[in-house]
């Protein structure tokens, strides 16, 4: 399994298009959204400045990109091309393939998070305590596994032709409605009520709780735990179904 993980990492790091969208693109978006914002202007209802608020949003968005886009399309295409079927003939345990995909995506997501933080600190003078930087990095990275499980589920759910539109709809829908591109405080009231129950909203809320030096809301933790259970359970069921079909 370790050999497969190294192979997946090597493939991910050689994919320049994937690296741009998962590692560089979130930092570019941060500069476009928060670059001209006054560092003293605060997002209503949060007490956080626009750069500080958007830093967590774009770091979460970058991690989401790496684990969701990285997993779903590759798994669907490798299933269709027969690669997964070939691996089943080896001594590799069934869970090993899924773990290798998740590990490679998670490793790529970490530079995305760190680069957004570095750009925010260097360009917009975002300052936090050392423990907050470390806690933010750990929370956003660990939280990305919720969406890694979703990526695996989509990869086993969709065919090679259908996986991209399904992934893109899920990706952009969760990003926009979850408030990663703009504060949910700017949404109509009914849309804010929906956003509160989305895993992306809860995901970014963890980071903002750390920035505000407070404990996360129980609802946000519950949404993430339930979402992970649903996504991971769905991925496991679809994996077994695909195995039986093969």
mmCIF file of C-alpha atoms in Angstrom:
data_model
loop_
_atom_site.group_PDB
_atom_site.id
_atom_site.type_symbol
_atom_site.label_atom_id
_atom_site.label_comp_id
_atom_site.label_asym_id
_atom_site.label_seq_id
_atom_site.Cartn_x
_atom_site.Cartn_y
_atom_site.Cartn_z
ATOM 1 C CA UNK A 1 0.000 0.000 0.000
ATOM 2 C CA UNK A 2 2.890 2.364 0.725
ATOM 3 C CA UNK A 3 4.093 1.929 -2.849
ATOM 4 C CA UNK A 4 0.667 2.906 -4.188
ATOM 5 C CA UNK A 5 0.570 5.968 -1.929
ATOM 6 C CA UNK A 6 3.966 7.095 -3.252
ATOM 7 C CA UNK A 7 2.732 6.531 -6.810
ATOM 8 C CA UNK A 8 -0.403 8.591 -6.194
ATOM 9 C CA UNK A 9 1.628 11.400 -4.632
ATOM 10 C CA UNK A 10 4.022 11.416 -7.577
ATOM 11 C CA UNK A 11 1.131 11.585 -10.049
ATOM 12 C CA UNK A 12 -0.541 14.427 -8.159
ATOM 13 C CA UNK A 13 2.662 16.478 -7.955
ATOM 14 C CA UNK A 14 3.306 16.029 -11.692
ATOM 15 C CA UNK A 15 -0.175 17.260 -12.611
ATOM 16 C CA UNK A 16 0.459 20.981 -13.097
ATOM 17 C CA UNK A 17 -3.171 21.821 -13.833
ATOM 18 C CA UNK A 18 -4.326 20.117 -10.643
ATOM 19 C CA UNK A 19 -1.589 21.805 -8.602
ATOM 20 C CA UNK A 20 -2.554 25.237 -9.960
ATOM 21 C CA UNK A 21 -6.220 24.905 -9.091
ATOM 22 C CA UNK A 22 -5.655 23.270 -5.717
ATOM 23 C CA UNK A 23 -2.554 25.136 -4.506
ATOM 24 C CA UNK A 24 -2.218 28.472 -6.344
ATOM 25 C CA UNK A 25 -5.789 29.308 -7.357
ATOM 26 C CA UNK A 26 -7.125 29.822 -3.772
ATOM 27 C CA UNK A 27 -4.367 32.356 -3.055
ATOM 28 C CA UNK A 28 -5.154 34.203 -6.289
ATOM 29 C CA UNK A 29 -8.832 34.334 -5.330
ATOM 30 C CA UNK A 30 -7.903 35.632 -1.883
ATOM 31 C CA UNK A 31 -5.976 38.516 -3.469
ATOM 32 C CA UNK A 32 -8.819 39.274 -5.872
ATOM 33 C CA UNK A 33 -11.443 39.322 -3.120
ATOM 34 C CA UNK A 34 -9.518 40.787 -0.193
ATOM 35 C CA UNK A 35 -6.653 42.541 -1.992
ATOM 36 C CA UNK A 36 -8.356 45.943 -2.108
ATOM 37 C CA UNK A 37 -10.242 45.567 1.169
ATOM 38 C CA UNK A 38 -9.376 47.865 4.042
ATOM 39 C CA UNK A 39 -7.605 45.838 6.714
ATOM 40 C CA UNK A 40 -9.748 47.529 9.366
ATOM 41 C CA UNK A 41 -13.120 46.860 7.711
ATOM 42 C CA UNK A 42 -14.971 44.079 9.497
ATOM 43 C CA UNK A 43 -17.440 41.533 8.164
ATOM 44 C CA UNK A 44 -20.814 42.232 9.828
ATOM 45 C CA UNK A 45 -21.727 39.852 12.606
ATOM 46 C CA UNK A 46 -18.277 38.261 12.902
ATOM 47 C CA UNK A 47 -15.914 40.811 14.430
ATOM 48 C CA UNK A 48 -13.282 39.697 11.902
ATOM 49 C CA UNK A 49 -11.663 41.900 9.289
ATOM 50 C CA UNK A 50 -12.321 41.088 5.641
ATOM 51 C CA UNK A 51 -8.768 39.721 5.034
ATOM 52 C CA UNK A 52 -8.873 37.583 8.198
ATOM 53 C CA UNK A 53 -12.331 36.241 7.349
ATOM 54 C CA UNK A 54 -11.489 35.499 3.716
ATOM 55 C CA UNK A 55 -8.169 33.883 4.639
ATOM 56 C CA UNK A 56 -10.010 31.027 6.338
ATOM 57 C CA UNK A 57 -12.534 30.866 3.492
ATOM 58 C CA UNK A 58 -9.871 30.517 0.805
ATOM 59 C CA UNK A 59 -7.742 28.082 2.816
ATOM 60 C CA UNK A 60 -10.846 25.923 3.263
ATOM 61 C CA UNK A 61 -11.673 26.316 -0.423
ATOM 62 C CA UNK A 62 -8.165 25.213 -1.435
ATOM 63 C CA UNK A 63 -8.319 22.114 0.751
ATOM 64 C CA UNK A 64 -11.791 21.333 -0.606
ATOM 65 C CA UNK A 65 -10.473 21.625 -4.163
ATOM 66 C CA UNK A 66 -7.580 19.244 -3.516
ATOM 67 C CA UNK A 67 -9.531 16.463 -1.833
ATOM 68 C CA UNK A 68 -12.808 16.633 -3.754
ATOM 69 C CA UNK A 69 -11.623 17.328 -7.295
ATOM 70 C CA UNK A 70 -8.541 15.171 -6.826
ATOM 71 C CA UNK A 71 -10.436 12.072 -5.736
ATOM 72 C CA UNK A 72 -13.682 11.916 -7.657
ATOM 73 C CA UNK A 73 -12.494 12.224 -11.259
ATOM 74 C CA UNK A 74 -9.460 9.981 -10.869
ATOM 75 C CA UNK A 75 -11.400 7.172 -9.217
ATOM 76 C CA UNK A 76 -14.189 7.263 -11.812
ATOM 77 C CA UNK A 77 -11.753 7.255 -14.730
ATOM 78 C CA UNK A 78 -9.584 4.512 -13.248
ATOM 79 C CA UNK A 79 -12.665 2.363 -12.651
ATOM 80 C CA UNK A 80 -13.713 2.861 -16.258
ATOM 81 C CA UNK A 81 -10.211 2.175 -17.570
ATOM 82 C CA UNK A 82 -9.880 -1.090 -15.647
ATOM 83 C CA UNK A 83 -7.084 0.026 -13.299
ATOM 84 C CA UNK A 84 -9.145 -0.609 -10.176
ATOM 85 C CA UNK A 85 -10.057 -4.073 -11.473
ATOM 86 C CA UNK A 86 -6.382 -4.860 -11.996
ATOM 87 C CA UNK A 87 -5.513 -3.757 -8.462
ATOM 88 C CA UNK A 88 -8.103 -6.175 -7.088
ATOM 89 C CA UNK A 89 -6.038 -9.013 -8.560
ATOM 90 C CA UNK A 90 -3.054 -8.005 -6.406
ATOM 91 C CA UNK A 91 -2.536 -8.469 -2.664
ATOM 92 C CA UNK A 92 -3.559 -4.851 -2.062
ATOM 93 C CA UNK A 93 -6.512 -4.799 0.376
ATOM 94 C CA UNK A 94 -9.654 -3.111 -0.867
ATOM 95 C CA UNK A 95 -9.341 -0.237 1.573
ATOM 96 C CA UNK A 96 -5.768 0.382 0.423
ATOM 97 C CA UNK A 97 -6.816 1.964 -2.867
ATOM 98 C CA UNK A 98 -9.183 4.360 -1.131
ATOM 99 C CA UNK A 99 -6.601 5.213 1.537
ATOM 100 C CA UNK A 100 -3.956 5.899 -1.111
ATOM 101 C CA UNK A 101 -6.280 8.306 -2.942
ATOM 102 C CA UNK A 102 -7.219 10.082 0.262
ATOM 103 C CA UNK A 103 -3.617 10.342 1.475
ATOM 104 C CA UNK A 104 -2.335 11.825 -1.787
ATOM 105 C CA UNK A 105 -5.142 14.412 -1.897
ATOM 106 C CA UNK A 106 -4.615 15.320 1.762
ATOM 107 C CA UNK A 107 -0.888 15.884 1.248
ATOM 108 C CA UNK A 108 -1.579 18.245 -1.671
ATOM 109 C CA UNK A 109 -4.174 20.141 0.372
ATOM 110 C CA UNK A 110 -1.643 21.101 3.057
ATOM 111 C CA UNK A 111 0.494 23.394 0.810
ATOM 112 C CA UNK A 112 -2.701 25.089 -0.371
ATOM 113 C CA UNK A 113 -3.607 25.994 3.207
ATOM 114 C CA UNK A 114 -0.111 27.188 4.097
ATOM 115 C CA UNK A 115 0.270 29.330 0.961
ATOM 116 C CA UNK A 116 -3.028 31.137 1.588
ATOM 117 C CA UNK A 117 -1.890 31.862 5.143
ATOM 118 C CA UNK A 118 1.494 33.115 3.934
ATOM 119 C CA UNK A 119 -0.067 35.414 1.328
ATOM 120 C CA UNK A 120 -2.573 36.787 3.848
ATOM 121 C CA UNK A 121 0.170 37.498 6.386
ATOM 122 C CA UNK A 122 2.600 39.026 3.860
ATOM 123 C CA UNK A 123 0.200 41.054 1.710
ATOM 124 C CA UNK A 124 -2.656 41.944 4.084
ATOM 125 C CA UNK A 125 -0.759 41.904 7.393
ATOM 126 C CA UNK A 126 -3.006 39.276 8.979
ATOM 127 C CA UNK A 127 -1.570 38.582 12.418
ATOM 128 C CA UNK A 128 -2.482 35.779 14.804
ATOM 129 C CA UNK A 129 -0.851 34.100 17.772
ATOM 130 C CA UNK A 130 1.420 31.150 17.056
ATOM 131 C CA UNK A 131 -1.065 28.685 18.567
ATOM 132 C CA UNK A 132 -3.805 30.070 16.305
ATOM 133 C CA UNK A 133 -1.745 29.528 13.143
ATOM 134 C CA UNK A 134 -1.001 25.948 14.195
ATOM 135 C CA UNK A 135 -4.586 25.253 15.262
ATOM 136 C CA UNK A 136 -5.956 26.749 12.039
ATOM 137 C CA UNK A 137 -3.684 24.606 9.896
ATOM 138 C CA UNK A 138 -4.578 21.447 11.802
ATOM 139 C CA UNK A 139 -8.328 22.132 11.882
ATOM 140 C CA UNK A 140 -8.643 22.971 8.177
ATOM 141 C CA UNK A 141 -6.444 20.064 7.134
ATOM 142 C CA UNK A 142 -8.260 17.548 9.363
ATOM 143 C CA UNK A 143 -11.660 18.886 8.319
ATOM 144 C CA UNK A 144 -10.818 18.301 4.654
ATOM 145 C CA UNK A 145 -11.179 14.549 5.214
ATOM 146 C CA UNK A 146 -14.953 15.077 5.295
ATOM 147 C CA UNK A 147 -14.791 16.154 1.661
ATOM 148 C CA UNK A 148 -12.197 13.528 0.777
ATOM 149 C CA UNK A 149 -14.825 10.938 1.721
ATOM 150 C CA UNK A 150 -17.354 12.768 -0.469
ATOM 151 C CA UNK A 151 -14.886 12.679 -3.370
ATOM 152 C CA UNK A 152 -14.469 8.923 -3.019
ATOM 153 C CA UNK A 153 -18.243 8.460 -2.943
ATOM 154 C CA UNK A 154 -18.728 10.513 -6.122
ATOM 155 C CA UNK A 155 -15.901 8.621 -7.812
ATOM 156 C CA UNK A 156 -17.685 5.311 -7.204
ATOM 157 C CA UNK A 157 -21.114 6.732 -7.960
ATOM 158 C CA UNK A 158 -20.496 8.305 -11.367
ATOM 159 C CA UNK A 159 -19.073 7.048 -14.644
ATOM 160 C CA UNK A 160 -16.067 8.651 -16.351
ATOM 161 C CA UNK A 161 -18.263 10.907 -18.511
ATOM 162 C CA UNK A 162 -20.679 11.942 -15.774
ATOM 163 C CA UNK A 163 -18.235 12.467 -12.924
ATOM 164 C CA UNK A 164 -17.019 15.925 -13.959
ATOM 165 C CA UNK A 165 -20.407 17.690 -14.126
ATOM 166 C CA UNK A 166 -21.534 16.000 -10.902
ATOM 167 C CA UNK A 167 -18.303 16.986 -9.149
ATOM 168 C CA UNK A 168 -18.398 20.553 -10.442
ATOM 169 C CA UNK A 169 -22.010 21.076 -9.380
ATOM 170 C CA UNK A 170 -21.210 19.712 -5.933
ATOM 171 C CA UNK A 171 -17.963 21.680 -5.694
ATOM 172 C CA UNK A 172 -19.337 25.075 -6.713
ATOM 173 C CA UNK A 173 -22.638 24.552 -4.913
ATOM 174 C CA UNK A 174 -20.980 23.739 -1.595
ATOM 175 C CA UNK A 175 -18.436 26.546 -2.029
ATOM 176 C CA UNK A 176 -20.915 29.300 -2.854
ATOM 177 C CA UNK A 177 -23.816 28.286 -0.609
ATOM 178 C CA UNK A 178 -21.461 27.426 2.248
ATOM 179 C CA UNK A 179 -20.059 30.960 2.252
ATOM 180 C CA UNK A 180 -16.521 30.242 1.088
ATOM 181 C CA UNK A 181 -16.624 32.883 -1.644
ATOM 182 C CA UNK A 182 -18.612 35.536 0.204
ATOM 183 C CA UNK A 183 -19.886 35.977 3.765
ATOM 184 C CA UNK A 184 -23.216 34.294 4.388
ATOM 185 C CA UNK A 185 -24.265 37.457 6.232
ATOM 186 C CA UNK A 186 -24.838 38.972 2.790
ATOM 187 C CA UNK A 187 -27.322 36.190 1.896
ATOM 188 C CA UNK A 188 -31.110 36.520 2.245
ATOM 189 C CA UNK A 189 -32.384 35.186 5.550
ATOM 190 C CA UNK A 190 -33.819 31.975 4.072
ATOM 191 C CA UNK A 191 -30.514 31.204 2.345
ATOM 192 C CA UNK A 192 -28.562 31.826 5.546
ATOM 193 C CA UNK A 193 -30.745 29.240 7.270
ATOM 194 C CA UNK A 194 -29.862 26.691 4.571
ATOM 195 C CA UNK A 195 -26.145 27.570 4.643
ATOM 196 C CA UNK A 196 -25.903 26.828 8.374
ATOM 197 C CA UNK A 197 -26.551 23.155 7.686
ATOM 198 C CA UNK A 198 -23.988 22.743 4.914
ATOM 199 C CA UNK A 199 -20.659 21.044 5.751
ATOM 200 C CA UNK A 200 -18.643 23.777 4.004
ATOM 201 C CA UNK A 201 -20.187 26.448 6.238
ATOM 202 C CA UNK A 202 -19.421 24.396 9.348
ATOM 203 C CA UNK A 203 -15.922 23.682 8.010
ATOM 204 C CA UNK A 204 -14.981 27.350 7.655
ATOM 205 C CA UNK A 205 -16.708 28.155 10.956
ATOM 206 C CA UNK A 206 -14.151 25.980 12.771
ATOM 207 C CA UNK A 207 -11.336 28.180 11.495
ATOM 208 C CA UNK A 208 -13.155 31.379 12.359
ATOM 209 C CA UNK A 209 -13.780 30.117 15.886
ATOM 210 C CA UNK A 210 -10.017 29.714 16.277
ATOM 211 C CA UNK A 211 -9.433 33.237 14.952
ATOM 212 C CA UNK A 212 -11.948 34.532 17.508
ATOM 213 C CA UNK A 213 -10.273 32.498 20.301
ATOM 214 C CA UNK A 214 -13.488 30.688 21.190
ATOM 215 C CA UNK A 215 -14.816 27.146 21.135
ATOM 216 C CA UNK A 216 -16.610 26.061 17.952
ATOM 217 C CA UNK A 217 -20.405 25.847 17.968
ATOM 218 C CA UNK A 218 -21.824 22.424 18.746
ATOM 219 C CA UNK A 219 -24.000 22.607 15.623
ATOM 220 C CA UNK A 220 -20.952 23.068 13.376
ATOM 221 C CA UNK A 221 -19.193 20.081 14.923
ATOM 222 C CA UNK A 222 -22.345 17.988 14.616
ATOM 223 C CA UNK A 223 -22.793 18.918 10.941
ATOM 224 C CA UNK A 224 -19.215 17.878 10.151
ATOM 225 C CA UNK A 225 -19.437 14.594 12.086
ATOM 226 C CA UNK A 226 -22.761 13.627 10.507
ATOM 227 C CA UNK A 227 -21.537 14.663 7.042
ATOM 228 C CA UNK A 228 -18.387 12.563 7.398
ATOM 229 C CA UNK A 229 -20.420 9.565 8.560
ATOM 230 C CA UNK A 230 -22.793 9.906 5.606
ATOM 231 C CA UNK A 231 -20.053 10.451 3.018
ATOM 232 C CA UNK A 232 -17.767 7.726 4.355
ATOM 233 C CA UNK A 233 -20.665 5.302 4.736
ATOM 234 C CA UNK A 234 -21.834 6.068 1.211
ATOM 235 C CA UNK A 235 -18.314 5.620 -0.156
ATOM 236 C CA UNK A 236 -17.961 2.241 1.614
ATOM 237 C CA UNK A 237 -21.340 1.025 0.328
ATOM 238 C CA UNK A 238 -20.600 2.153 -3.251
ATOM 239 C CA UNK A 239 -17.153 0.543 -3.080
ATOM 240 C CA UNK A 240 -18.641 -2.814 -2.027
ATOM 241 C CA UNK A 241 -21.313 -2.528 -4.700
ATOM 242 C CA UNK A 242 -18.661 -1.823 -7.341
ATOM 243 C CA UNK A 243 -16.611 -4.788 -6.114
ATOM 244 C CA UNK A 244 -19.552 -7.170 -6.382
ATOM 245 C CA UNK A 245 -20.405 -5.876 -9.848
ATOM 246 C CA UNK A 246 -16.828 -6.468 -11.003
#
